Amino acid sequence: MALRESGEDYLESIYVLSKHQGIVRSIDVAEYLGVTKASVSKAMATLESNGYVEMGKRDVHLTERGLEVARQMWERHCFFVGLLEDAGVAPEVASQEGCHLEHCLSEESFEKLRSMLRRDGASAPTMTD
Amino acid sequence: MALRESGEDYLESIYVLSKHQGIVRSIDVAEYLGVTKASVSKAMATLESNGYVEMGKRDVHLTERGLEVARQMWERHCFFVGLLEDAGVAPEVASQEGCHLEHCLSEESFEKLRSMLRRDGASAPTMTD
DNA sequence: ACGTTTTGTGAAACACGGCTAACTTTTAGA
DNA sequence: TCTAAAAGTTAGCCGTGTTTCACAAAACGT
């Protein structure tokens, strides 16, 4: 089953939160994304059944497969946010809009765009990979 | 009521088709977007009730309000498609992915991005405004 | 160790945007 | 002009992703 935009967002947020916290719980994801814990619960069930995450008693973590997607999304996020910030967009707006841009391109297209614009990892929005 | 991505796509396609044809019918929009005429019918009803289009006996046309949105979307479409093509993405892929990119940014952010990348109207994908 | 608070889940509902199927209306050809 | 094809509408369904509300299960402080 193909991953949708919201699924990618969930994976990405688990990835980002795990860098801050180590252990990530559903409630953390809910707060980070601004959705209810019921939404996270439902989403995690789907992601788990598709092999993107594993759920322990009181934590969620990415599988190898989920990690790959999450890293890619985060990379794109950083790229687009940096690009927008360089263009003069306010960080908060850039971050918000980058969240949508990051889901629009295929792997190949993204790589081509990044090569052309070669932003050389400048200004990761919050932290580095 | 705020316009969603699909609403913007409908307006944009009416705009593009009207430049080819003059008169645009629901069926033309359906074929252009690859959806059923039932979907167009439903969408047009919503767009009309929100003042974006007006429906004659056998045509649909944009209101001033709808035209403004449509032109903006088309402008962005051309920008992103051109950008991707310059990056080496195949025209067909670029066009498809541009369709999604065009909905991600606010007016302000788009203008800033365009200023920075200054692509000077090069290579409008199909026709000019 | 017990009760309170926090966290997670399940059921039911909703919005959205598509679809099919059946129907009506319009257009247009013989 | 009349009938067949094309175009449009309506009703009902589906999948996705939310929500709220009620409840279950852990975790934690005293």
mmCIF file of C-alpha atoms (C1' of nucleotides) in Angstrom:
data_model
loop_
_atom_site.group_PDB
_atom_site.id
_atom_site.type_symbol
_atom_site.label_atom_id
_atom_site.label_comp_id
_atom_site.label_asym_id
_atom_site.label_seq_id
_atom_site.Cartn_x
_atom_site.Cartn_y
_atom_site.Cartn_z
ATOM 1 C CA MET A 1 0.000 0.000 0.000
ATOM 2 C CA ALA A 2 1.427 3.339 -1.055
ATOM 3 C CA LEU A 3 2.197 5.947 1.521
ATOM 4 C CA ARG A 4 0.105 9.097 1.395
ATOM 5 C CA GLU A 5 1.056 12.602 2.360
ATOM 6 C CA SER A 6 -0.247 12.252 5.883
ATOM 7 C CA GLY A 7 1.597 8.996 6.382
ATOM 8 C CA GLU A 8 4.829 10.644 5.343
ATOM 9 C CA ASP A 9 4.175 13.441 7.795
ATOM 10 C CA TYR A 10 3.714 10.978 10.626
ATOM 11 C CA LEU A 11 6.929 9.182 9.804
ATOM 12 C CA GLU A 12 8.827 12.418 9.521
ATOM 13 C CA SER A 13 7.600 13.656 12.851
ATOM 14 C CA ILE A 14 8.573 10.431 14.586
ATOM 15 C CA TYR A 15 12.018 10.844 13.074
ATOM 16 C CA VAL A 16 12.385 14.437 14.161
ATOM 17 C CA LEU A 17 11.054 13.825 17.648
ATOM 18 C CA SER A 18 13.301 10.829 18.156
ATOM 19 C CA LYS A 19 16.311 13.049 17.611
ATOM 20 C CA HIS A 20 15.144 15.278 20.427
ATOM 21 C CA GLN A 21 13.771 12.728 22.783
ATOM 22 C CA GLY A 22 14.958 9.276 22.030
ATOM 23 C CA ILE A 23 11.654 7.717 22.930
ATOM 24 C CA VAL A 24 8.617 8.929 21.023
ATOM 25 C CA ARG A 25 5.068 8.329 22.168
ATOM 26 C CA SER A 26 1.844 8.799 20.255
ATOM 27 C CA ILE A 27 0.972 11.829 22.303
ATOM 28 C CA ASP A 28 4.208 13.535 21.256
ATOM 29 C CA VAL A 29 3.397 13.012 17.610
ATOM 30 C CA ALA A 30 -0.110 14.337 18.159
ATOM 31 C CA GLU A 31 1.180 17.515 19.744
ATOM 32 C CA TYR A 32 3.876 17.982 17.143
ATOM 33 C CA LEU A 33 1.478 17.654 14.249
ATOM 34 C CA GLY A 34 -1.466 19.330 15.891
ATOM 35 C CA VAL A 35 -3.857 16.415 15.556
ATOM 36 C CA THR A 36 -5.706 14.379 18.166
ATOM 37 C CA LYS A 37 -4.255 11.309 19.774
ATOM 38 C CA ALA A 38 -7.051 9.279 18.227
ATOM 39 C CA SER A 39 -5.817 10.272 14.799
ATOM 40 C CA VAL A 40 -2.309 9.227 15.664
ATOM 41 C CA SER A 41 -3.557 5.951 17.070
ATOM 42 C CA LYS A 42 -5.379 5.141 13.885
ATOM 43 C CA ALA A 43 -2.506 6.262 11.666
ATOM 44 C CA MET A 44 0.031 4.244 13.634
ATOM 45 C CA ALA A 45 -2.063 1.117 13.241
ATOM 46 C CA THR A 46 -2.008 1.536 9.482
ATOM 47 C CA LEU A 47 1.685 2.368 9.371
ATOM 48 C CA GLU A 48 2.496 -0.603 11.543
ATOM 49 C CA SER A 49 0.497 -2.995 9.419
ATOM 50 C CA ASN A 50 2.443 -1.759 6.427
ATOM 51 C CA GLY A 51 5.775 -2.181 8.125
ATOM 52 C CA TYR A 52 6.765 1.454 8.567
ATOM 53 C CA VAL A 53 6.702 1.580 12.351
ATOM 54 C CA GLU A 54 6.705 -0.742 15.318
ATOM 55 C CA MET A 55 4.812 -0.015 18.475
ATOM 56 C CA GLY A 56 6.110 -0.967 21.854
ATOM 57 C CA LYS A 57 4.081 -0.787 25.028
ATOM 58 C CA ARG A 58 4.595 2.910 25.346
ATOM 59 C CA ASP A 59 6.550 4.067 22.357
ATOM 60 C CA VAL A 60 6.625 4.079 18.601
ATOM 61 C CA HIS A 61 9.702 3.700 16.488
ATOM 62 C CA LEU A 62 10.526 3.569 12.818
ATOM 63 C CA THR A 63 11.441 0.372 11.051
ATOM 64 C CA GLU A 64 14.250 0.413 8.510
ATOM 65 C CA ARG A 65 11.663 0.983 5.857
ATOM 66 C CA GLY A 66 9.996 3.810 7.744
ATOM 67 C CA LEU A 67 13.326 5.406 8.542
ATOM 68 C CA GLU A 68 14.205 5.595 4.896
ATOM 69 C CA VAL A 69 11.038 7.476 4.076
ATOM 70 C CA ALA A 70 11.320 9.714 7.116
ATOM 71 C CA ARG A 71 14.885 10.707 6.375
ATOM 72 C CA GLN A 72 14.006 11.512 2.802
ATOM 73 C CA MET A 73 11.100 13.690 3.866
ATOM 74 C CA TRP A 74 13.184 15.492 6.410
ATOM 75 C CA GLU A 75 15.893 16.103 3.850
ATOM 76 C CA ARG A 76 13.380 17.618 1.499
ATOM 77 C CA HIS A 77 11.857 19.599 4.274
ATOM 78 C CA CYS A 78 15.204 21.148 5.089
ATOM 79 C CA PHE A 79 15.859 21.854 1.457
ATOM 80 C CA PHE A 80 12.607 23.648 0.796
ATOM 81 C CA VAL A 81 12.578 25.528 4.061
ATOM 82 C CA GLY A 82 16.114 26.718 3.428
ATOM 83 C CA LEU A 83 15.197 27.746 -0.075
ATOM 84 C CA LEU A 84 12.212 29.744 1.082
ATOM 85 C CA GLU A 85 14.165 31.359 3.868
ATOM 86 C CA ASP A 86 16.853 32.366 1.427
ATOM 87 C CA ALA A 87 14.128 33.937 -0.641
ATOM 88 C CA GLY A 88 13.120 36.016 2.342
ATOM 89 C CA VAL A 89 10.183 34.050 3.653
ATOM 90 C CA ALA A 90 9.740 34.131 7.418
ATOM 91 C CA PRO A 91 11.025 30.955 9.081
ATOM 92 C CA GLU A 92 7.667 29.997 10.513
ATOM 93 C CA VAL A 93 5.900 30.394 7.192
ATOM 94 C CA ALA A 94 8.733 28.665 5.360
ATOM 95 C CA SER A 95 8.505 25.706 7.685
ATOM 96 C CA GLN A 96 4.779 25.429 7.287
ATOM 97 C CA GLU A 97 4.815 25.685 3.515
ATOM 98 C CA GLY A 98 7.822 23.420 3.206
ATOM 99 C CA CYS A 99 5.707 20.738 4.854
ATOM 100 C CA HIS A 100 3.565 20.622 1.772
ATOM 101 C CA LEU A 101 6.220 21.104 -0.885
ATOM 102 C CA GLU A 102 8.141 18.120 0.378
ATOM 103 C CA HIS A 103 5.466 15.698 -0.811
ATOM 104 C CA CYS A 104 5.107 16.938 -4.371
ATOM 105 C CA LEU A 105 8.132 15.545 -6.140
ATOM 106 C CA SER A 106 9.421 12.150 -7.126
ATOM 107 C CA GLU A 107 12.825 11.154 -5.905
ATOM 108 C CA GLU A 108 14.338 11.785 -9.323
ATOM 109 C CA SER A 109 12.805 15.200 -9.765
ATOM 110 C CA PHE A 110 13.839 16.283 -6.322
ATOM 111 C CA GLU A 111 17.426 15.269 -6.936
ATOM 112 C CA LYS A 112 17.506 17.114 -10.223
ATOM 113 C CA LEU A 113 16.056 20.229 -8.686
ATOM 114 C CA ARG A 114 18.489 20.097 -5.826
ATOM 115 C CA SER A 115 21.426 19.618 -8.141
ATOM 116 C CA MET A 116 20.418 22.613 -10.165
ATOM 117 C CA LEU A 117 19.866 24.844 -7.172
ATOM 118 C CA ARG A 118 22.760 23.318 -5.198
ATOM 119 C CA ARG A 119 22.069 24.761 -1.850
ATOM 120 C CA ASP A 120 24.763 22.642 -0.226
ATOM 121 C CA GLY A 121 23.041 21.849 2.998
ATOM 122 C CA ALA A 122 23.029 25.476 4.084
ATOM 123 C CA SER A 123 20.680 26.298 6.928
ATOM 124 C CA ALA A 124 18.912 23.189 8.008
ATOM 125 C CA PRO A 125 15.848 24.686 9.624
ATOM 126 C CA THR A 126 16.160 23.203 13.083
ATOM 127 C CA MET A 127 18.771 20.525 13.278
ATOM 128 C CA THR A 128 20.877 18.411 11.024
ATOM 129 C CA ASP A 129 20.482 14.892 9.862
ATOM 130 C CA MET B 1 -15.364 29.166 2.075
ATOM 131 C CA ALA B 2 -11.716 28.706 1.263
ATOM 132 C CA LEU B 3 -10.728 27.180 -2.024
ATOM 133 C CA ARG B 4 -9.110 23.782 -1.876
ATOM 134 C CA GLU B 5 -6.546 22.288 -4.161
ATOM 135 C CA SER B 6 -9.109 20.588 -6.339
ATOM 136 C CA GLY B 7 -11.131 23.784 -6.666
ATOM 137 C CA GLU B 8 -8.053 25.628 -7.837
ATOM 138 C CA ASP B 9 -7.403 22.916 -10.384
ATOM 139 C CA TYR B 10 -10.904 23.255 -11.785
ATOM 140 C CA LEU B 11 -10.574 27.019 -12.096
ATOM 141 C CA GLU B 12 -7.188 26.719 -13.726
ATOM 142 C CA SER B 13 -8.433 24.248 -16.279
ATOM 143 C CA ILE B 14 -11.373 26.432 -17.215
ATOM 144 C CA TYR B 15 -8.915 29.261 -17.713
ATOM 145 C CA VAL B 16 -6.572 27.229 -19.878
ATOM 146 C CA LEU B 17 -9.346 25.713 -21.933
ATOM 147 C CA SER B 18 -10.977 29.063 -22.536
ATOM 148 C CA LYS B 19 -7.817 30.281 -24.169
ATOM 149 C CA HIS B 20 -8.023 27.417 -26.620
ATOM 150 C CA GLN B 21 -11.714 27.241 -27.145
ATOM 151 C CA GLY B 22 -13.487 30.346 -26.040
ATOM 152 C CA ILE B 23 -16.469 28.417 -24.746
ATOM 153 C CA VAL B 24 -15.783 25.805 -22.087
ATOM 154 C CA ARG B 25 -18.227 23.074 -21.178
ATOM 155 C CA SER B 26 -18.182 20.760 -18.188
ATOM 156 C CA ILE B 27 -17.270 17.836 -20.369
ATOM 157 C CA ASP B 28 -14.154 19.651 -21.569
ATOM 158 C CA VAL B 29 -13.027 20.179 -18.020
ATOM 159 C CA ALA B 30 -13.719 16.549 -17.217
ATOM 160 C CA GLU B 31 -11.584 15.358 -20.105
ATOM 161 C CA TYR B 32 -8.818 17.825 -19.367
ATOM 162 C CA LEU B 33 -8.567 16.815 -15.731
ATOM 163 C CA GLY B 34 -9.319 13.141 -16.224
ATOM 164 C CA VAL B 35 -12.327 13.025 -13.925
ATOM 165 C CA THR B 36 -15.941 12.118 -14.620
ATOM 166 C CA LYS B 37 -18.536 14.637 -15.670
ATOM 167 C CA ALA B 38 -20.374 13.918 -12.450
ATOM 168 C CA SER B 39 -17.370 15.142 -10.484
ATOM 169 C CA VAL B 40 -17.223 18.298 -12.550
ATOM 170 C CA SER B 41 -20.900 18.883 -12.097
ATOM 171 C CA LYS B 42 -20.590 18.673 -8.353
ATOM 172 C CA ALA B 43 -17.494 20.857 -8.262
ATOM 173 C CA MET B 44 -19.056 23.507 -10.488
ATOM 174 C CA ALA B 45 -22.067 23.753 -8.217
ATOM 175 C CA THR B 46 -19.812 24.484 -5.267
ATOM 176 C CA LEU B 47 -17.642 26.910 -7.186
ATOM 177 C CA GLU B 48 -20.691 28.737 -8.462
ATOM 178 C CA SER B 49 -22.222 29.034 -5.026
ATOM 179 C CA ASN B 50 -18.981 30.596 -3.868
ATOM 180 C CA GLY B 51 -18.834 33.036 -6.728
ATOM 181 C CA TYR B 52 -15.903 31.624 -8.652
ATOM 182 C CA VAL B 53 -17.748 30.586 -11.791
ATOM 183 C CA GLU B 54 -21.028 31.200 -13.550
ATOM 184 C CA MET B 55 -22.823 28.533 -15.475
ATOM 185 C CA GLY B 56 -24.738 29.308 -18.601
ATOM 186 C CA LYS B 57 -27.041 26.886 -20.351
ATOM 187 C CA ARG B 58 -24.168 25.112 -21.982
ATOM 188 C CA ASP B 59 -20.986 26.673 -20.755
ATOM 189 C CA VAL B 60 -19.054 27.586 -17.678
ATOM 190 C CA HIS B 61 -17.051 30.756 -17.271
ATOM 191 C CA LEU B 62 -14.938 32.326 -14.599
ATOM 192 C CA THR B 63 -16.099 35.318 -12.614
ATOM 193 C CA GLU B 64 -13.659 38.105 -11.863
ATOM 194 C CA ARG B 65 -12.918 36.377 -8.623
ATOM 195 C CA GLY B 66 -12.400 33.017 -10.248
ATOM 196 C CA LEU B 67 -10.253 34.503 -12.980
ATOM 197 C CA GLU B 68 -7.903 35.980 -10.448
ATOM 198 C CA VAL B 69 -7.311 32.618 -8.834
ATOM 199 C CA ALA B 70 -7.045 30.800 -12.145
ATOM 200 C CA ARG B 71 -4.479 33.198 -13.553
ATOM 201 C CA GLN B 72 -2.419 32.944 -10.438
ATOM 202 C CA MET B 73 -2.471 29.163 -10.535
ATOM 203 C CA TRP B 74 -1.539 29.104 -14.180
ATOM 204 C CA GLU B 75 1.310 31.500 -13.577
ATOM 205 C CA ARG B 76 2.646 29.281 -10.845
ATOM 206 C CA HIS B 77 2.150 26.224 -12.950
ATOM 207 C CA CYS B 78 4.276 27.721 -15.699
ATOM 208 C CA PHE B 79 6.895 28.771 -13.221
ATOM 209 C CA PHE B 80 7.297 25.397 -11.570
ATOM 210 C CA VAL B 81 7.101 23.405 -14.756
ATOM 211 C CA GLY B 82 9.754 25.612 -16.299
ATOM 212 C CA LEU B 83 11.915 25.267 -13.238
ATOM 213 C CA LEU B 84 11.689 21.494 -13.257
ATOM 214 C CA GLU B 85 12.343 21.306 -16.967
ATOM 215 C CA ASP B 86 15.404 23.471 -16.547
ATOM 216 C CA ALA B 87 16.538 21.032 -13.915
ATOM 217 C CA GLY B 88 16.268 18.244 -16.440
ATOM 218 C CA VAL B 89 12.920 16.738 -15.539
ATOM 219 C CA ALA B 90 10.957 15.329 -18.459
ATOM 220 C CA PRO B 91 8.213 17.715 -19.616
ATOM 221 C CA GLU B 92 5.422 15.302 -18.891
ATOM 222 C CA VAL B 93 6.650 14.605 -15.376
ATOM 223 C CA ALA B 94 7.343 18.277 -14.793
ATOM 224 C CA SER B 95 3.837 19.190 -15.787
ATOM 225 C CA GLN B 96 2.315 16.589 -13.554
ATOM 226 C CA GLU B 97 4.381 17.470 -10.521
ATOM 227 C CA GLY B 98 4.018 21.183 -11.138
ATOM 228 C CA CYS B 99 0.285 20.672 -10.730
ATOM 229 C CA HIS B 100 0.855 19.903 -7.101
ATOM 230 C CA LEU B 101 3.611 22.375 -6.324
ATOM 231 C CA GLU B 102 1.457 25.249 -7.480
ATOM 232 C CA HIS B 103 -0.887 24.886 -4.530
ATOM 233 C CA CYS B 104 1.665 24.843 -1.756
ATOM 234 C CA LEU B 105 2.687 28.469 -1.408
ATOM 235 C CA SER B 106 1.092 31.689 -0.298
ATOM 236 C CA GLU B 107 1.086 34.586 -2.724
ATOM 237 C CA GLU B 108 3.867 36.305 -0.820
ATOM 238 C CA SER B 109 6.101 33.287 -0.630
ATOM 239 C CA PHE B 110 5.655 32.521 -4.289
ATOM 240 C CA GLU B 111 6.625 36.049 -5.275
ATOM 241 C CA LYS B 112 9.698 35.927 -3.098
ATOM 242 C CA LEU B 113 10.747 32.603 -4.495
ATOM 243 C CA ARG B 114 10.218 33.787 -8.025
ATOM 244 C CA SER B 115 12.178 36.950 -7.436
ATOM 245 C CA MET B 116 15.074 34.995 -6.068
ATOM 246 C CA LEU B 117 15.099 32.472 -8.860
ATOM 247 C CA ARG B 118 14.160 35.028 -11.509
ATOM 248 C CA ARG B 119 13.329 32.768 -14.311
ATOM 249 C CA ASP B 120 12.019 35.610 -16.442
ATOM 250 C CA GLY B 121 9.065 33.915 -18.007
ATOM 251 C CA ALA B 122 11.285 31.502 -19.891
ATOM 252 C CA SER B 123 9.529 28.480 -21.334
ATOM 253 C CA ALA B 124 5.891 28.674 -20.476
ATOM 254 C CA PRO B 125 4.944 25.030 -20.774
ATOM 255 C CA THR B 126 2.199 25.271 -23.335
ATOM 256 C CA MET B 127 1.125 28.829 -24.022
ATOM 257 C CA THR B 128 1.496 32.259 -22.549
ATOM 258 C CA ASP B 129 -0.803 34.326 -20.440
ATOM 259 C "C1'" DA C 1 -0.946 0.607 47.429
ATOM 260 C "C1'" DC C 2 -4.339 3.418 45.922
ATOM 261 C "C1'" DG C 3 -6.391 6.907 43.469
ATOM 262 C "C1'" DT C 4 -5.549 10.514 40.041
ATOM 263 C "C1'" DT C 5 -3.684 11.890 35.892
ATOM 264 C "C1'" DT C 6 -1.832 10.764 31.565
ATOM 265 C "C1'" DT C 7 -1.812 8.097 27.608
ATOM 266 C "C1'" DG C 8 -3.788 5.043 24.247
ATOM 267 C "C1'" DT C 9 -7.889 2.849 21.839
ATOM 268 C "C1'" DG C 10 -12.489 2.088 19.796
ATOM 269 C "C1'" DA C 11 -16.819 3.525 17.862
ATOM 270 C "C1'" DA C 12 -19.398 6.639 15.399
ATOM 271 C "C1'" DA C 13 -19.656 10.756 12.722
ATOM 272 C "C1'" DC C 14 -18.194 14.102 9.348
ATOM 273 C "C1'" DA C 15 -15.933 16.533 5.253
ATOM 274 C "C1'" DC C 16 -13.948 15.946 1.000
ATOM 275 C "C1'" DG C 17 -13.439 14.416 -3.487
ATOM 276 C "C1'" DG C 18 -13.728 11.017 -6.211
ATOM 277 C "C1'" DC C 19 -16.798 7.098 -8.557
ATOM 278 C "C1'" DT C 20 -20.971 4.541 -10.924
ATOM 279 C "C1'" DA C 21 -25.529 4.257 -12.398
ATOM 280 C "C1'" DA C 22 -29.696 6.043 -13.705
ATOM 281 C "C1'" DC C 23 -31.950 9.784 -15.228
ATOM 282 C "C1'" DT C 24 -32.990 14.316 -17.853
ATOM 283 C "C1'" DT C 25 -32.021 17.617 -21.172
ATOM 284 C "C1'" DT C 26 -29.899 19.339 -25.262
ATOM 285 C "C1'" DT C 27 -27.931 18.946 -29.679
ATOM 286 C "C1'" DA C 28 -27.622 17.446 -34.043
ATOM 287 C "C1'" DG C 29 -27.971 14.154 -38.048
ATOM 288 C "C1'" DA C 30 -30.820 11.541 -41.401
ATOM 289 C "C1'" DT D 1 -38.798 16.584 -37.418
ATOM 290 C "C1'" DC D 2 -37.790 12.875 -34.803
ATOM 291 C "C1'" DT D 3 -34.723 10.048 -32.897
ATOM 292 C "C1'" DA D 4 -30.093 8.902 -31.296
ATOM 293 C "C1'" DA D 5 -26.034 10.533 -29.271
ATOM 294 C "C1'" DA D 6 -23.867 13.751 -26.276
ATOM 295 C "C1'" DA D 7 -23.869 16.473 -22.200
ATOM 296 C "C1'" DG D 8 -25.371 17.460 -17.592
ATOM 297 C "C1'" DT D 9 -27.492 16.258 -13.065
ATOM 298 C "C1'" DT D 10 -28.753 13.581 -9.106
ATOM 299 C "C1'" DA D 11 -28.396 10.016 -5.737
ATOM 300 C "C1'" DG D 12 -25.810 6.948 -3.452
ATOM 301 C "C1'" DC D 13 -21.415 4.777 -2.438
ATOM 302 C "C1'" DC D 14 -16.410 4.523 -1.190
ATOM 303 C "C1'" DG D 15 -11.750 5.653 0.771
ATOM 304 C "C1'" DT D 16 -9.047 8.787 3.388
ATOM 305 C "C1'" DG D 17 -8.250 11.312 7.261
ATOM 306 C "C1'" DT D 18 -9.926 13.845 10.429
ATOM 307 C "C1'" DT D 19 -12.915 14.712 14.881
ATOM 308 C "C1'" DT D 20 -15.423 13.808 19.538
ATOM 309 C "C1'" DC D 21 -16.633 11.056 23.198
ATOM 310 C "C1'" DA D 22 -16.341 7.278 26.167
ATOM 311 C "C1'" DC D 23 -13.519 4.054 28.025
ATOM 312 C "C1'" DA D 24 -9.192 1.149 29.223
ATOM 313 C "C1'" DA D 25 -4.743 0.832 30.791
ATOM 314 C "C1'" DA D 26 -0.402 2.699 32.571
ATOM 315 C "C1'" DA D 27 2.360 5.763 35.378
ATOM 316 C "C1'" DC D 28 3.092 8.280 39.144
ATOM 317 C "C1'" DG D 29 2.797 10.890 43.630
ATOM 318 C "C1'" DT D 30 1.908 10.644 48.274
#
